[in-house]
């Protein structure tokens, strides 16, 4: 076919790297979903939304592992779904802080299923446009990148459905999280002035919501970096490696980081993960007292680390 050994080597390296990052994402998302399902305190609306978010990540990894990587390795001819989960989780937290009673009604099991299904339907509707020949979004082995069709519809999808829409969603998440943060501050001041036992319990809950606020901000920034890398590195003067970095590798890594942010900021996930590690490493001869000591040491090491 007239391409050099160097070109073959580049394609092989790019394909293997894409697959490795994708498989890394599979492992992270699968482990976190198992942790969520094994954590009793996370069998609620927030836990289910996190699972939905991780499923959307797996979808992105699948596109790259089963299409982009083989296309690079096997030199296919040139022939994605977006997730609204960040907005869903932000809305979930805002209602939880602003009105706990409304939260229990709004995020009942039935309403939650409708809530998740509605957003997945919206995501699917957005993706259907990309199946049209004039708007197709495919991986181009020759360009080392996911690209839109060079048509009016492709340009429209690239700017309005991808870039502009994602920017609006990220800004919406930031606004919702900011509104949640101001509600937390106002309620915390009111509770602090009361100085009763029930107020102290509610203050403790608000501190947890502050942690969730930081988590939401970091997730939004991470997603913004992923979108920015795609559109900044997919320029006409970009090299092949800049293109595959922006449209494939960095985008997958952003999803992995997003999952790790979820894990690192949610204490029940970390505790369940430590318990799982202790159960795997525990010897039959170790008595209960020593096991408790091991758990305490692990807790201390995790907090100090």
CSV table of N, CA and C in Angstrom, one decimal, residues 115-249:
chain,number,residue,atom,x,y,z
A,115,UNK,N,-35.8,9.9,35.5
A,115,UNK,CA,-34.8,10.9,35.4
A,115,UNK,C,-33.6,10.5,34.6
A,116,UNK,N,-33.1,9.3,34.9
A,116,UNK,CA,-31.9,8.8,34.2
A,116,UNK,C,-32.3,8.4,32.8
A,117,UNK,N,-33.4,7.8,32.6
A,117,UNK,CA,-33.9,7.4,31.2
A,117,UNK,C,-34.0,8.6,30.3
A,118,UNK,N,-34.6,9.7,30.9
A,118,UNK,CA,-34.8,10.9,30.1
A,118,UNK,C,-33.5,11.5,29.6
A,119,UNK,N,-32.5,11.5,30.4
A,119,UNK,CA,-31.3,12.1,30.0
A,119,UNK,C,-30.5,11.2,29.0
A,120,UNK,N,-30.7,9.8,29.2
A,120,UNK,CA,-30.1,8.9,28.2
A,120,UNK,C,-30.8,9.0,26.9
A,121,UNK,N,-32.1,9.3,26.9
A,121,UNK,CA,-32.8,9.5,25.6
A,121,UNK,C,-32.3,10.7,24.9
A,122,UNK,N,-32.1,11.8,25.7
A,122,UNK,CA,-31.6,13.0,25.1
A,122,UNK,C,-30.2,12.8,24.5
A,123,UNK,N,-29.3,12.1,25.3
A,123,UNK,CA,-28.0,11.8,24.7
A,123,UNK,C,-28.1,11.0,23.4
A,124,UNK,N,-29.0,10.0,23.4
A,124,UNK,CA,-29.2,9.2,22.2
A,124,UNK,C,-29.7,10.0,21.0
A,125,UNK,N,-30.6,10.9,21.3
A,125,UNK,CA,-31.2,11.8,20.3
A,125,UNK,C,-30.1,12.6,19.7
A,126,UNK,N,-29.2,13.1,20.5
A,126,UNK,CA,-28.1,13.9,20.0
A,126,UNK,C,-27.1,13.1,19.2
A,127,UNK,N,-26.9,11.8,19.5
A,127,UNK,CA,-26.0,11.0,18.8
A,127,UNK,C,-26.5,10.5,17.5
A,128,UNK,N,-27.9,10.4,17.4
A,128,UNK,CA,-28.5,9.9,16.1
A,128,UNK,C,-28.1,10.8,15.0
A,129,UNK,N,-28.0,12.1,15.2
A,129,UNK,CA,-27.6,13.0,14.2
A,129,UNK,C,-26.3,12.6,13.5
A,130,UNK,N,-25.4,12.1,14.4
A,130,UNK,CA,-24.0,11.7,13.9
A,130,UNK,C,-24.0,10.5,13.0
A,131,UNK,N,-25.2,9.8,12.9
A,131,UNK,CA,-25.3,8.6,12.1
A,131,UNK,C,-25.6,8.9,10.7
A,132,UNK,N,-26.0,10.2,10.4
A,132,UNK,CA,-26.3,10.6,9.0
A,132,UNK,C,-25.0,10.7,8.3
A,133,UNK,N,-25.0,10.4,7.0
A,133,UNK,CA,-23.8,10.4,6.2
A,133,UNK,C,-23.2,11.8,6.1
A,134,UNK,N,-24.1,12.8,6.1
A,134,UNK,CA,-23.6,14.2,6.0
A,134,UNK,C,-23.0,14.7,7.3
A,135,UNK,N,-23.4,14.1,8.4
A,135,UNK,CA,-22.9,14.5,9.7
A,135,UNK,C,-22.0,13.5,10.4
A,136,UNK,N,-21.6,12.5,9.7
A,136,UNK,CA,-21.0,11.4,10.4
A,136,UNK,C,-19.8,11.8,11.2
A,137,UNK,N,-19.5,11.0,12.3
A,137,UNK,CA,-18.4,11.3,13.2
A,137,UNK,C,-17.7,10.0,13.3
A,138,UNK,N,-16.5,9.8,12.7
A,138,UNK,CA,-15.8,8.6,12.6
A,138,UNK,C,-14.3,8.8,13.0
A,139,UNK,N,-13.7,7.6,13.2
A,139,UNK,CA,-12.3,7.7,13.5
A,139,UNK,C,-11.5,7.5,12.2
A,140,UNK,N,-10.6,8.4,11.9
A,140,UNK,CA,-9.9,8.4,10.6
A,140,UNK,C,-8.4,8.0,10.9
A,141,UNK,N,-8.1,6.7,10.5
A,141,UNK,CA,-6.7,6.2,10.8
A,141,UNK,C,-5.6,7.1,10.1
A,142,UNK,N,-6.0,7.7,9.0
A,142,UNK,CA,-5.0,8.5,8.3
A,142,UNK,C,-4.7,9.8,9.0
A,143,UNK,N,-5.7,10.3,9.8
A,143,UNK,CA,-5.5,11.5,10.5
A,143,UNK,C,-5.2,11.3,12.0
A,144,UNK,N,-5.3,10.0,12.4
A,144,UNK,CA,-5.1,9.7,13.8
A,144,UNK,C,-6.1,10.5,14.7
A,145,UNK,N,-7.3,10.6,14.3
A,145,UNK,CA,-8.3,11.4,15.1
A,145,UNK,C,-9.7,11.0,14.8
A,146,UNK,N,-10.6,11.3,15.8
A,146,UNK,CA,-12.0,11.3,15.6
A,146,UNK,C,-12.4,12.6,14.9
A,147,UNK,N,-13.0,12.5,13.7
A,147,UNK,CA,-13.3,13.7,13.0
A,147,UNK,C,-14.8,13.7,12.5
A,148,UNK,N,-15.3,14.9,12.3
A,148,UNK,CA,-16.6,15.1,11.7
A,148,UNK,C,-16.5,15.2,10.2
A,149,UNK,N,-17.6,14.9,9.5
A,149,UNK,CA,-17.6,15.0,8.1
A,149,UNK,C,-17.3,16.5,7.6
A,150,UNK,N,-16.6,16.6,6.6
A,150,UNK,CA,-16.3,18.0,6.1
A,150,UNK,C,-17.4,18.5,5.2
A,151,UNK,N,-18.6,18.6,5.9
A,151,UNK,CA,-19.8,19.1,5.2
A,151,UNK,C,-20.4,20.2,6.1
A,152,UNK,N,-21.4,20.9,5.6
A,152,UNK,CA,-22.1,21.9,6.4
A,152,UNK,C,-22.7,21.3,7.7
A,153,UNK,N,-23.3,20.1,7.5
A,153,UNK,CA,-23.8,19.4,8.7
A,153,UNK,C,-22.8,19.0,9.7
A,154,UNK,N,-21.6,18.5,9.2
A,154,UNK,CA,-20.5,18.1,10.0
A,154,UNK,C,-20.0,19.3,10.8
A,155,UNK,N,-19.8,20.5,10.2
A,155,UNK,CA,-19.3,21.7,10.9
A,155,UNK,C,-20.4,22.1,11.9
A,156,UNK,N,-21.6,22.0,11.6
A,156,UNK,CA,-22.7,22.4,12.5
A,156,UNK,C,-22.6,21.5,13.8
A,157,UNK,N,-22.5,20.2,13.5
A,157,UNK,CA,-22.5,19.2,14.6
A,157,UNK,C,-21.2,19.4,15.5
A,158,UNK,N,-20.1,19.7,14.8
A,158,UNK,CA,-18.8,19.9,15.6
A,158,UNK,C,-18.9,21.1,16.5
A,159,UNK,N,-19.4,22.2,16.0
A,159,UNK,CA,-19.4,23.4,16.8
A,159,UNK,C,-20.6,23.5,17.7
A,160,UNK,N,-21.8,23.3,17.2
A,160,UNK,CA,-23.0,23.5,18.0
A,160,UNK,C,-23.4,22.3,18.9
A,161,UNK,N,-23.4,21.1,18.4
A,161,UNK,CA,-23.8,19.9,19.1
A,161,UNK,C,-22.7,19.4,20.1
A,162,UNK,N,-21.4,19.7,19.7
A,162,UNK,CA,-20.3,19.2,20.5
A,162,UNK,C,-19.7,20.3,21.3
A,163,UNK,N,-19.0,21.3,20.7
A,163,UNK,CA,-18.3,22.3,21.5
A,163,UNK,C,-19.2,23.2,22.3
A,164,UNK,N,-20.1,23.9,21.6
A,164,UNK,CA,-21.0,24.9,22.2
A,164,UNK,C,-21.9,24.2,23.3
A,165,UNK,N,-22.5,23.1,22.9
A,165,UNK,CA,-23.4,22.4,23.8
A,165,UNK,C,-22.7,22.0,25.1
A,166,UNK,N,-21.5,21.4,24.9
A,166,UNK,CA,-20.7,20.9,26.1
A,166,UNK,C,-20.3,22.1,27.0
A,167,UNK,N,-20.0,23.2,26.4
A,167,UNK,CA,-19.7,24.4,27.2
A,167,UNK,C,-20.9,24.9,28.0
A,168,UNK,N,-22.1,24.9,27.4
A,168,UNK,CA,-23.3,25.3,28.1
A,168,UNK,C,-23.6,24.3,29.2
A,169,UNK,N,-23.4,23.0,29.0
A,169,UNK,CA,-23.7,22.0,30.0
A,169,UNK,C,-22.7,22.2,31.2
A,170,UNK,N,-21.4,22.4,30.9
A,170,UNK,CA,-20.4,22.6,31.9
A,170,UNK,C,-20.7,23.9,32.7
A,171,UNK,N,-21.0,25.0,32.0
A,171,UNK,CA,-21.3,26.2,32.7
A,171,UNK,C,-22.6,26.0,33.6
A,172,UNK,N,-23.6,25.3,33.1
A,172,UNK,CA,-24.8,25.0,33.9
A,172,UNK,C,-24.4,24.2,35.2
A,173,UNK,N,-23.6,23.2,35.0
A,173,UNK,CA,-23.1,22.5,36.2
A,173,UNK,C,-22.4,23.4,37.2
A,174,UNK,N,-21.6,24.3,36.7
A,174,UNK,CA,-20.9,25.2,37.6
A,174,UNK,C,-21.8,26.2,38.3
A,175,UNK,N,-22.8,26.6,37.6
A,175,UNK,CA,-23.8,27.5,38.2
A,175,UNK,C,-24.7,26.8,39.2
A,176,UNK,N,-25.1,25.6,38.9
A,176,UNK,CA,-25.9,24.8,39.9
A,176,UNK,C,-25.0,24.5,41.1
A,177,UNK,N,-23.8,24.1,40.9
A,177,UNK,CA,-22.9,23.8,42.1
A,177,UNK,C,-22.6,25.1,42.9
A,178,UNK,N,-22.5,26.2,42.2
A,178,UNK,CA,-22.3,27.5,42.9
A,178,UNK,C,-23.5,27.9,43.8
A,179,UNK,N,-24.7,27.7,43.2
A,179,UNK,CA,-25.9,27.9,43.9
A,179,UNK,C,-26.0,27.0,45.1
A,180,UNK,N,-25.6,25.8,45.0
A,180,UNK,CA,-25.6,24.8,46.1
A,180,UNK,C,-24.7,25.3,47.2
A,181,UNK,N,-23.5,25.8,46.8
A,181,UNK,CA,-22.5,26.2,47.7
A,181,UNK,C,-23.0,27.4,48.6
A,182,UNK,N,-23.7,28.4,47.9
A,182,UNK,CA,-24.2,29.5,48.6
A,182,UNK,C,-25.3,29.1,49.6
A,183,UNK,N,-26.1,28.1,49.2
A,183,UNK,CA,-27.2,27.6,50.1
A,183,UNK,C,-26.5,26.9,51.3
A,184,UNK,N,-25.5,26.2,51.0
A,184,UNK,CA,-24.8,25.5,52.2
A,184,UNK,C,-24.2,26.6,53.1
A,185,UNK,N,-23.6,27.6,52.6
A,185,UNK,CA,-23.1,28.7,53.5
A,185,UNK,C,-24.2,29.4,54.3
A,186,UNK,N,-25.2,29.7,53.7
A,186,UNK,CA,-26.3,30.4,54.4
A,186,UNK,C,-26.9,29.5,55.4
A,187,UNK,N,-27.2,28.2,55.1
A,187,UNK,CA,-27.8,27.3,56.1
A,187,UNK,C,-26.8,27.0,57.2
A,188,UNK,N,-25.5,26.9,56.9
A,188,UNK,CA,-24.5,26.7,57.9
A,188,UNK,C,-24.4,27.8,58.9
A,189,UNK,N,-24.5,29.1,58.4
A,189,UNK,CA,-24.5,30.2,59.4
A,189,UNK,C,-25.7,30.2,60.3
A,190,UNK,N,-26.9,29.8,59.7
A,190,UNK,CA,-28.1,29.8,60.6
A,190,UNK,C,-28.0,28.7,61.6
A,191,UNK,N,-27.5,27.5,61.2
A,191,UNK,CA,-27.3,26.4,62.2
A,191,UNK,C,-26.3,26.7,63.2
A,192,UNK,N,-25.2,27.4,62.8
A,192,UNK,CA,-24.1,27.7,63.8
A,192,UNK,C,-24.6,28.6,64.9
A,193,UNK,N,-25.5,29.5,64.5
A,193,UNK,CA,-26.1,30.5,65.5
A,193,UNK,C,-27.0,29.8,66.5
A,194,UNK,N,-27.6,28.7,66.1
A,194,UNK,CA,-28.5,27.9,67.0
A,194,UNK,C,-27.8,27.2,68.1
A,195,UNK,N,-26.7,26.5,67.7
A,195,UNK,CA,-25.8,25.8,68.7
A,195,UNK,C,-26.5,24.7,69.5
A,196,UNK,N,-27.4,24.0,68.8
A,196,UNK,CA,-28.1,22.8,69.5
A,196,UNK,C,-27.5,21.5,68.9
A,197,UNK,N,-27.9,20.4,69.6
A,197,UNK,CA,-27.3,19.1,69.1
A,197,UNK,C,-27.8,18.8,67.7
A,198,UNK,N,-29.1,19.0,67.4
A,198,UNK,CA,-29.6,18.7,66.1
A,198,UNK,C,-28.9,19.6,65.0
A,199,UNK,N,-28.6,20.9,65.4
A,199,UNK,CA,-27.9,21.8,64.5
A,199,UNK,C,-26.5,21.2,64.2
A,200,UNK,N,-25.8,20.7,65.2
A,200,UNK,CA,-24.5,20.1,65.0
A,200,UNK,C,-24.5,19.0,64.0
A,201,UNK,N,-25.6,18.1,64.1
A,201,UNK,CA,-25.7,17.0,63.1
A,201,UNK,C,-25.9,17.5,61.7
A,202,UNK,N,-26.8,18.6,61.6
A,202,UNK,CA,-27.0,19.1,60.3
A,202,UNK,C,-25.8,19.8,59.7
A,203,UNK,N,-25.0,20.4,60.6
A,203,UNK,CA,-23.8,21.1,60.2
A,203,UNK,C,-22.8,20.0,59.6
A,204,UNK,N,-22.8,18.9,60.3
A,204,UNK,CA,-21.9,17.8,59.8
A,204,UNK,C,-22.3,17.3,58.4
A,205,UNK,N,-23.6,17.3,58.1
A,205,UNK,CA,-24.1,16.9,56.8
A,205,UNK,C,-23.8,18.0,55.8
A,206,UNK,N,-23.8,19.3,56.2
A,206,UNK,CA,-23.5,20.3,55.3
A,206,UNK,C,-22.0,20.3,54.9
A,207,UNK,N,-21.2,19.9,55.8
A,207,UNK,CA,-19.7,19.7,55.5
A,207,UNK,C,-19.5,18.7,54.4
A,208,UNK,N,-20.3,17.6,54.5
A,208,UNK,CA,-20.2,16.6,53.4
A,208,UNK,C,-20.6,17.2,52.1
A,209,UNK,N,-21.7,18.1,52.1
A,209,UNK,CA,-22.1,18.7,50.8
A,209,UNK,C,-21.0,19.7,50.3
A,210,UNK,N,-20.3,20.3,51.2
A,210,UNK,CA,-19.1,21.1,50.8
A,210,UNK,C,-18.1,20.3,50.0
A,211,UNK,N,-17.9,19.1,50.5
A,211,UNK,CA,-16.9,18.2,49.8
A,211,UNK,C,-17.5,17.8,48.4
A,212,UNK,N,-18.8,17.6,48.4
A,212,UNK,CA,-19.4,17.3,47.1
A,212,UNK,C,-19.3,18.5,46.1
A,213,UNK,N,-19.4,19.7,46.7
A,213,UNK,CA,-19.3,20.9,45.9
A,213,UNK,C,-17.9,20.9,45.2
A,214,UNK,N,-16.8,20.7,46.0
A,214,UNK,CA,-15.5,20.7,45.5
A,214,UNK,C,-15.3,19.6,44.4
A,215,UNK,N,-15.9,18.4,44.7
A,215,UNK,CA,-15.9,17.3,43.7
A,215,UNK,C,-16.6,17.7,42.4
A,216,UNK,N,-17.7,18.4,42.5
A,216,UNK,CA,-18.4,18.8,41.3
A,216,UNK,C,-17.6,19.8,40.5
A,217,UNK,N,-17.0,20.7,41.2
A,217,UNK,CA,-16.2,21.7,40.5
A,217,UNK,C,-15.0,21.1,39.8
A,218,UNK,N,-14.3,20.2,40.4
A,218,UNK,CA,-13.2,19.5,39.8
A,218,UNK,C,-13.6,18.7,38.6
A,219,UNK,N,-14.8,18.0,38.7
A,219,UNK,CA,-15.3,17.2,37.6
A,219,UNK,C,-15.6,18.1,36.4
A,220,UNK,N,-16.2,19.3,36.7
A,220,UNK,CA,-16.5,20.2,35.6
A,220,UNK,C,-15.3,20.7,34.9
A,221,UNK,N,-14.3,21.1,35.7
A,221,UNK,CA,-13.0,21.6,35.2
A,221,UNK,C,-12.3,20.5,34.3
A,222,UNK,N,-12.4,19.3,34.9
A,222,UNK,CA,-11.8,18.1,34.1
A,222,UNK,C,-12.4,17.9,32.8
A,223,UNK,N,-13.8,18.0,32.8
A,223,UNK,CA,-14.5,17.8,31.5
A,223,UNK,C,-14.2,19.0,30.6
A,224,UNK,N,-14.1,20.2,31.1
A,224,UNK,CA,-13.7,21.4,30.3
A,224,UNK,C,-12.4,21.2,29.6
A,225,UNK,N,-11.4,20.6,30.4
A,225,UNK,CA,-10.1,20.4,29.8
A,225,UNK,C,-10.1,19.4,28.7
A,226,UNK,N,-11.0,18.3,28.9
A,226,UNK,CA,-11.1,17.3,27.8
A,226,UNK,C,-11.7,17.9,26.5
A,227,UNK,N,-12.7,18.8,26.7
A,227,UNK,CA,-13.3,19.4,25.5
A,227,UNK,C,-12.3,20.4,24.8
A,228,UNK,N,-11.6,21.1,25.7
A,228,UNK,CA,-10.6,22.1,25.2
A,228,UNK,C,-9.5,21.4,24.4
A,229,UNK,N,-9.0,20.3,25.0
A,229,UNK,CA,-7.9,19.6,24.3
A,229,UNK,C,-8.4,19.1,22.9
A,230,UNK,N,-9.6,18.6,22.8
A,230,UNK,CA,-10.1,18.1,21.6
A,230,UNK,C,-10.1,19.2,20.5
A,231,UNK,N,-10.7,20.3,20.8
A,231,UNK,CA,-10.8,21.4,19.8
A,231,UNK,C,-9.6,22.2,19.6
A,232,UNK,N,-8.7,22.2,20.6
A,232,UNK,CA,-7.4,22.9,20.4
A,232,UNK,C,-6.4,22.1,19.6
A,233,UNK,N,-6.4,20.8,19.8
A,233,UNK,CA,-5.4,20.0,19.2
A,233,UNK,C,-5.9,19.4,17.8
A,234,UNK,N,-7.1,19.6,17.5
A,234,UNK,CA,-7.7,19.1,16.2
A,234,UNK,C,-7.7,20.3,15.2
A,235,UNK,N,-6.5,20.9,15.0
A,235,UNK,CA,-6.4,22.0,14.0
A,235,UNK,C,-5.7,21.5,12.8
A,236,UNK,N,-5.8,22.3,11.7
A,236,UNK,CA,-5.2,21.9,10.4
A,236,UNK,C,-3.7,21.7,10.5
A,237,UNK,N,-3.0,22.5,11.3
A,237,UNK,CA,-1.5,22.4,11.4
A,237,UNK,C,-1.1,21.4,12.4
A,238,UNK,N,-2.0,20.7,13.1
A,238,UNK,CA,-1.6,19.7,14.2
A,238,UNK,C,-0.9,18.5,13.6
A,239,UNK,N,0.0,17.9,14.3
A,239,UNK,CA,0.6,16.7,13.9
A,239,UNK,C,-0.3,15.5,14.2
A,240,UNK,N,0.0,14.3,13.7
A,240,UNK,CA,-0.8,13.1,14.0
A,240,UNK,C,-0.9,12.9,15.5
A,241,UNK,N,0.3,13.0,16.2
A,241,UNK,CA,0.3,12.7,17.6
A,241,UNK,C,-0.5,13.7,18.4
A,242,UNK,N,-0.5,15.0,18.0
A,242,UNK,CA,-1.3,16.0,18.7
A,242,UNK,C,-2.8,15.6,18.5
A,243,UNK,N,-3.2,15.2,17.3
A,243,UNK,CA,-4.6,14.8,17.0
A,243,UNK,C,-5.0,13.6,17.8
A,244,UNK,N,-4.2,12.6,17.9
A,244,UNK,CA,-4.7,11.4,18.6
A,244,UNK,C,-4.6,11.7,20.1
A,245,UNK,N,-3.7,12.5,20.5
A,245,UNK,CA,-3.7,12.9,22.0
A,245,UNK,C,-4.9,13.7,22.3
A,246,UNK,N,-5.3,14.6,21.5
A,246,UNK,CA,-6.5,15.5,21.8
A,246,UNK,C,-7.8,14.8,21.7
A,247,UNK,N,-8.0,13.9,20.7
A,247,UNK,CA,-9.3,13.3,20.4
A,247,UNK,C,-9.5,12.0,21.0
A,248,UNK,N,-8.4,11.3,21.4
A,248,UNK,CA,-8.5,9.9,21.9
A,248,UNK,C,-7.9,9.8,23.3
A,249,UNK,N,-6.6,10.0,23.4
A,249,UNK,CA,-5.9,9.7,24.6
A,249,UNK,C,-6.3,10.6,25.8
